Coordinates of C-alpha atoms and ligand atoms in Angstrom, one line a residue:
X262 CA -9.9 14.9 13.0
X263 CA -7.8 11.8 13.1
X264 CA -4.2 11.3 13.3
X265 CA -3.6 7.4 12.4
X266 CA -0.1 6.1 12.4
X267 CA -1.0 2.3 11.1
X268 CA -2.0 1.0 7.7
X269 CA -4.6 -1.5 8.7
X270 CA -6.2 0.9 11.5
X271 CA -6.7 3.4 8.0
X272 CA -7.7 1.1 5.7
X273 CA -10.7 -0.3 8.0
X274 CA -11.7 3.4 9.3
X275 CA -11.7 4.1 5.5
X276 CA -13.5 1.4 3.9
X277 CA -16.3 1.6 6.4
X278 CA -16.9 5.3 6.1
X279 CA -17.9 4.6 2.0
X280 CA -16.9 8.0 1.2
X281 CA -15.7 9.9 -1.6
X282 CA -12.1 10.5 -0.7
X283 CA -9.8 13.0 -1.8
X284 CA -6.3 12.4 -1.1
X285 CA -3.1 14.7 -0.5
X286 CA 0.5 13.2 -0.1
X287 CA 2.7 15.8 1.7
X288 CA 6.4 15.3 3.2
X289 CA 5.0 17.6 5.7
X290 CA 6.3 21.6 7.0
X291 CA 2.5 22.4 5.5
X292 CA 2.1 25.8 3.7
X293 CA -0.5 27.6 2.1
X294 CA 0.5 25.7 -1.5
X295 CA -0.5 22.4 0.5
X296 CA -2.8 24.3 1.7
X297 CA -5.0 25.5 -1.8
X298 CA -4.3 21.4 -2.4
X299 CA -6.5 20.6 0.4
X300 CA -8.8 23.3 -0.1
X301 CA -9.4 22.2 -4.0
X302 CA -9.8 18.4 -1.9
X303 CA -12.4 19.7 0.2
X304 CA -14.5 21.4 -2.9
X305 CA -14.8 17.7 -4.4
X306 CA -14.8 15.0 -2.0
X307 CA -16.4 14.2 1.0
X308 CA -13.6 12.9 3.3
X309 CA -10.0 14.0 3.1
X310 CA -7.5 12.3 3.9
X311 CA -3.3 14.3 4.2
X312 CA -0.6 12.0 4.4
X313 CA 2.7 13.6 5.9
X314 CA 5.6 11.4 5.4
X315 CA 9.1 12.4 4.4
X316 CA 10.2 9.1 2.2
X317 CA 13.3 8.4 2.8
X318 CA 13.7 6.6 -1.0
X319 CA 13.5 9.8 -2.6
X320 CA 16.5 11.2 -1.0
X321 CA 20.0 10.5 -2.6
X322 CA 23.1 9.7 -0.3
X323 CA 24.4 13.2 0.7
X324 CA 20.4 15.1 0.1
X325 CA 18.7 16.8 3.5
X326 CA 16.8 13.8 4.5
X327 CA 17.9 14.0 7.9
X328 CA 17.2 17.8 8.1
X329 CA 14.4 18.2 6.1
X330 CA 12.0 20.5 8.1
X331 CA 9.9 18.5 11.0
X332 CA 6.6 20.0 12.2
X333 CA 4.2 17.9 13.1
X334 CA 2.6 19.1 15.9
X335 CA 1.9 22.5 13.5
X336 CA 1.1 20.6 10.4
X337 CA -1.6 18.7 12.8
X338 CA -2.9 22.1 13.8
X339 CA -3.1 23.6 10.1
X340 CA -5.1 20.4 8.9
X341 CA -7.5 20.4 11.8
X342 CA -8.2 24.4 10.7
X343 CA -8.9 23.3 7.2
X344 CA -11.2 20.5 8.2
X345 CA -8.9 17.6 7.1
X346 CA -10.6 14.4 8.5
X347 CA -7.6 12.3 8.4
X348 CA -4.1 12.9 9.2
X349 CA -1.9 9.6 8.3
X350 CA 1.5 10.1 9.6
X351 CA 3.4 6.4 9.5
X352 CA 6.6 5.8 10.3
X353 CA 9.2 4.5 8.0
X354 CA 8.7 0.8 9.3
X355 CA 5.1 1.1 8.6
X356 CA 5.7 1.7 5.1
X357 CA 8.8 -0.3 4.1
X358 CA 9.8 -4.0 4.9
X359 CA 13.8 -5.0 4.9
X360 CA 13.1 -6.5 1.5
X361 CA 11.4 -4.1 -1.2
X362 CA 9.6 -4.5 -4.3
X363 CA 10.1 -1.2 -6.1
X364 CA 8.9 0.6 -9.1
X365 CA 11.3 1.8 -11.8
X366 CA 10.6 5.4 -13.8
X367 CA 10.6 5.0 -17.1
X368 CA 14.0 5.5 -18.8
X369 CA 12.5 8.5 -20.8
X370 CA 10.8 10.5 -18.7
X371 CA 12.3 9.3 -15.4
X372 CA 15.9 10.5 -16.0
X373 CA 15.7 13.8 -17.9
X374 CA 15.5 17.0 -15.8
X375 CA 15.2 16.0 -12.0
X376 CA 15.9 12.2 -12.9
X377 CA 19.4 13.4 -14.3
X378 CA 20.3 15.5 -11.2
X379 CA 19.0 12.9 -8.3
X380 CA 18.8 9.6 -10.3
X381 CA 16.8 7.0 -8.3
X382 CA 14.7 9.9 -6.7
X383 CA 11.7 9.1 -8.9
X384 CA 12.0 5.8 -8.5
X385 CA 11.1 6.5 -4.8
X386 CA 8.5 9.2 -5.3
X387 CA 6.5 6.3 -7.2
X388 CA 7.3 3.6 -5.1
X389 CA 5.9 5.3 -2.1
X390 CA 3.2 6.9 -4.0
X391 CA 2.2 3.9 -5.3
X392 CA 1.8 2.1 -1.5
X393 CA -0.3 5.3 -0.4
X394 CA -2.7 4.7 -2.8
X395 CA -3.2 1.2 -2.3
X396 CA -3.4 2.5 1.6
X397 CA -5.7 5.1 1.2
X398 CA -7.3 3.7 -2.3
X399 CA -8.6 7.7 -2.8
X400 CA -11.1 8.7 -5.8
X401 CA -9.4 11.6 -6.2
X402 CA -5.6 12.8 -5.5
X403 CA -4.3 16.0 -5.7
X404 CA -0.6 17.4 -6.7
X405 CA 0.9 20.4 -7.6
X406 CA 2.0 21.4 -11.2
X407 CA 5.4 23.0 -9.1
X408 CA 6.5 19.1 -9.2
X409 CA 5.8 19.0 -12.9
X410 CA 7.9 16.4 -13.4
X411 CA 6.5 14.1 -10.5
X412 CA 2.9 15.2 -11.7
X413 CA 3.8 13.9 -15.1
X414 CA 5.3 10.4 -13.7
X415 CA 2.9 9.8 -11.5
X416 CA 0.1 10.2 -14.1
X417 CA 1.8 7.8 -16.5
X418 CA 1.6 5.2 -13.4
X419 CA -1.5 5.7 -12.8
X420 CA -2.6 4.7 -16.3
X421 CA 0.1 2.0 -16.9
X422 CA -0.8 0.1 -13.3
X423 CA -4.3 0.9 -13.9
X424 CA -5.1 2.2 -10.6
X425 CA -8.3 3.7 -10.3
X426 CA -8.3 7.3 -9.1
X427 CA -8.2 10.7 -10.5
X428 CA -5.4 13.1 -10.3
X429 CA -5.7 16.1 -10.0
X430 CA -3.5 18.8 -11.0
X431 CA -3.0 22.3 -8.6
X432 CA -1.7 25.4 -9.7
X433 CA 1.1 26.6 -7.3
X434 CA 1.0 29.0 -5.2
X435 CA 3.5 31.7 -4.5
X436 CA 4.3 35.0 -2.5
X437 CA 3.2 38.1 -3.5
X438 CA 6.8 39.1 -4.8
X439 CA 7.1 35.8 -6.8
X440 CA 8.6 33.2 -5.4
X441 CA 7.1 29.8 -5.1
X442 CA 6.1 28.2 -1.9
X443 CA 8.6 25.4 -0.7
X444 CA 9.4 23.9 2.1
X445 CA 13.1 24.0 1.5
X446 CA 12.5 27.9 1.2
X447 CA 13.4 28.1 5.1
X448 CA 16.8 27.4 4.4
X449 CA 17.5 30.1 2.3
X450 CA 18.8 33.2 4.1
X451 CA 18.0 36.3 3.2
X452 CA 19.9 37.0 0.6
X453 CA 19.7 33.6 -1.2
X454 CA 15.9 34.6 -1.2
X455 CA 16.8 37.4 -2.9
X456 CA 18.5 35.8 -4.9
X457 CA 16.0 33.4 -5.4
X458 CA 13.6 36.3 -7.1
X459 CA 15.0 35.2 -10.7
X460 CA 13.7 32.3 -10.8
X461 CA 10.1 33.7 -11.1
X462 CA 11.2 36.6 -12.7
X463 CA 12.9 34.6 -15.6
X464 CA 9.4 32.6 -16.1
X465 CA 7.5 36.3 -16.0
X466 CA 9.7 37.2 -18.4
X467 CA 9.3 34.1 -20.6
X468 CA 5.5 34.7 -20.6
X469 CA 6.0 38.1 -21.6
X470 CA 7.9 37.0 -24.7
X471 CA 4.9 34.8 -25.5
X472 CA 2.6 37.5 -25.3
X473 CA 5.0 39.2 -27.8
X474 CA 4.6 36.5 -30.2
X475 CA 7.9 34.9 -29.4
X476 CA 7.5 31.4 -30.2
X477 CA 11.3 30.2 -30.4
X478 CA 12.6 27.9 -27.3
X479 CA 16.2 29.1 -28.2
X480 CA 15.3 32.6 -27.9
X481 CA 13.0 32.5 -24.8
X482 CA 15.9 29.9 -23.0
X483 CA 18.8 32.8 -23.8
X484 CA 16.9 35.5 -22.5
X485 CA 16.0 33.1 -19.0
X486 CA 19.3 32.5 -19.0
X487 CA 20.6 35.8 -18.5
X488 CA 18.0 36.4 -16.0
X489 CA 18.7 33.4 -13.9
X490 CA 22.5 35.0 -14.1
X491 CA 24.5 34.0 -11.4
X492 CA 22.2 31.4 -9.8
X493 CA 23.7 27.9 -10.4
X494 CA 21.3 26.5 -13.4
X495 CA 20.7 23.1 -13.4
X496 CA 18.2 23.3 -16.1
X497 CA 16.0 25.8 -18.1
X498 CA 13.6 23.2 -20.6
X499 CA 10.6 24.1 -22.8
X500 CA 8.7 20.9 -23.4
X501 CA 5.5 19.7 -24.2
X502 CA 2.8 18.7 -21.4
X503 CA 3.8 15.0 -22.3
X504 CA 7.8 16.1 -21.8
X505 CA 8.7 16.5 -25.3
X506 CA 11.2 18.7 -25.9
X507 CA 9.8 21.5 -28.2
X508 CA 11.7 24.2 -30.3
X509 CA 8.8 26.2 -30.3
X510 CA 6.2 26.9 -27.6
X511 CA 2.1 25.6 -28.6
X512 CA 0.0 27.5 -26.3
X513 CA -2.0 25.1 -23.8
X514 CA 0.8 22.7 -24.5
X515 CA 3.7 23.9 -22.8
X516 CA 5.7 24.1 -19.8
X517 CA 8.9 25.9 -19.1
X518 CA 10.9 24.6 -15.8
X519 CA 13.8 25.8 -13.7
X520 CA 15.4 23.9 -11.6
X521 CA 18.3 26.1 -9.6
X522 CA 20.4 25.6 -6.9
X523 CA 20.9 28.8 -4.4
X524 CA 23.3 28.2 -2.0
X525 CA 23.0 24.4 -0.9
X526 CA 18.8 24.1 -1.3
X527 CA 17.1 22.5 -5.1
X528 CA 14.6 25.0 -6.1
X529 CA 12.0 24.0 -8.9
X530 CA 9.5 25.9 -10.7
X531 CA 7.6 26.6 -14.0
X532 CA 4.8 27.9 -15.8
X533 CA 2.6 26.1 -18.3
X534 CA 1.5 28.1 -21.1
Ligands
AMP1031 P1 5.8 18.1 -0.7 O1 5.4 18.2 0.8 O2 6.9 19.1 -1.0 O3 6.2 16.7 -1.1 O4 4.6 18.5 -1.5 C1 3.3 17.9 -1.4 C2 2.4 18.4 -2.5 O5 2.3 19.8 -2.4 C3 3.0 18.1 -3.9 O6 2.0 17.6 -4.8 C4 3.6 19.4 -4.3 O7 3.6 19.5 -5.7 C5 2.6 20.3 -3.7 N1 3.1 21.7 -3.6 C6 4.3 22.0 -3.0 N2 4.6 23.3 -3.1 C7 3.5 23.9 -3.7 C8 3.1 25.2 -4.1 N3 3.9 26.2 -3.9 N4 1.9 25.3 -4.8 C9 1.1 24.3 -5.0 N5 1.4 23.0 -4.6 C10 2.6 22.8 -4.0

């Protein structure tokens, strides 16, 4: 495996190996949802390449940019077990001059849910996106539906800029009692984890309404709601796969998202339906 640090060095080592490449962007602090990413990478392409780079851009003045977890010497380890053949891990200066061109997210879909929250912090996400994939110029690139949001936003780039490769989307993966894999989950102690637990739970319970032939956003929200009761909701939507709001739920169009603070740490999730 190789662990390359500069953009030129990458670019050459990657246009003279003429492989199909499957690419995973990572802040790094690697679990097993980054994990099934690569994995699903591995199935389809025939050199991977994991970037781990926490982008500063996408942190707002006052987020945990500056304690955000650090593991690279681990994260090296996992990708060398699942047969990653290229670790990129660049420093800021390799990826940002003093003076920056920037992308924007669209006013729509940019500043509703997570936009609204951390304005700006999508702006990042595609900037830096947006570099990698002129860096690594994959065939394939893999995210997980946790990010919905990002997911979304980052597939409307693709198509508006016209860049040639194909996202693809990973389910997430969580623990056996519910709770989605996150990086930030190491800050929560043990009863914020607890805690935590709703947020799932709400979702389950979302499902099972739909399973009941409860159709009506209003109704499923209220019943979340009092789930989710006394986590600090940010937001509870139902919206289309395109980020329409919708008043009532279409079956293979839908996803319901949560975005909750417990204690100090963001947690997101969501099912799509
Ligand atoms: P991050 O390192 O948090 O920026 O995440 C890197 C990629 O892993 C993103 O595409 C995330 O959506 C994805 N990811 C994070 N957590 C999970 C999870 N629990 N299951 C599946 N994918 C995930």
């Amino acid at each position: 495996m190789k662990i390359i640090s500069d953009v030129n060095e990458l670019k050459t080592y990657l246009k003279k190996e003429k492989k199909i490449i499957g690419f995973v962007p990572t802040m790094g602090a690697l679990h097993d949802g980054h994990l099934s990413l690569i994995k699903k990478a591995k199935n389809e392409c025939e050199l991977i390449v994991v970037s781990i780079f926490v982008n500063p851009t996408q942190f707002l003045v006052g987020e945990d940019l500056d304690k955000y977890p650090s593991r690279d010497e681990a994260d090296k380890k996992i990708c060398k077990l699942a047969g990653v053949d290229v670790v990129f891990l660049p420093q800021k200066e390799d990826i940002y001059g003093s003076d920056e061109v920037s992308l924007k997210a669209p006013n729509v879909r940019g500043f509703v849910l997570e936009g609204a929250t951390r304005p700006g912090h999508f702006d990042g996400v595609l900037t830096v996106v947006n570099k990698l994939f002129n860096i690594v110029n994959p065939d394939y690139a893999y995210f997980g539906k946790k990010d919905a949001q990002q997911l979304n936003l980052i597939s409307l780039m693709v198509k508006q800029l016209f860049i040639d490769v194909k996202i693809v989307a990973v389910d997430t993966v969580r623990e056996s009692d519910g709770l989605a894999l996150s990086s930030r989950n190491i800050y929560l102690s043990k009863e914020q984890r607890k805690g935590a637990l709703k947020i799932s739970s709400s979702l389950y319970e979302a499902s099972k309404m739909v399973q009941k032939k409860i159709y009506t956003s209003k109704e499923i929200k209220k019943a979340m709601s009092e789930i989710l009761k006394p986590l600090e909701v940010g937001y509870v939507e139902i919206l289309s796969r395109d980020f329409e709001v919708i008043d009532t739920i279409e079956i293979g169009n839908t996803v319901i998202l949560v975005e909750t603070l417990v204690g100090s740490t963001r947690l997101l999730d969501n099912i799509w339906l």
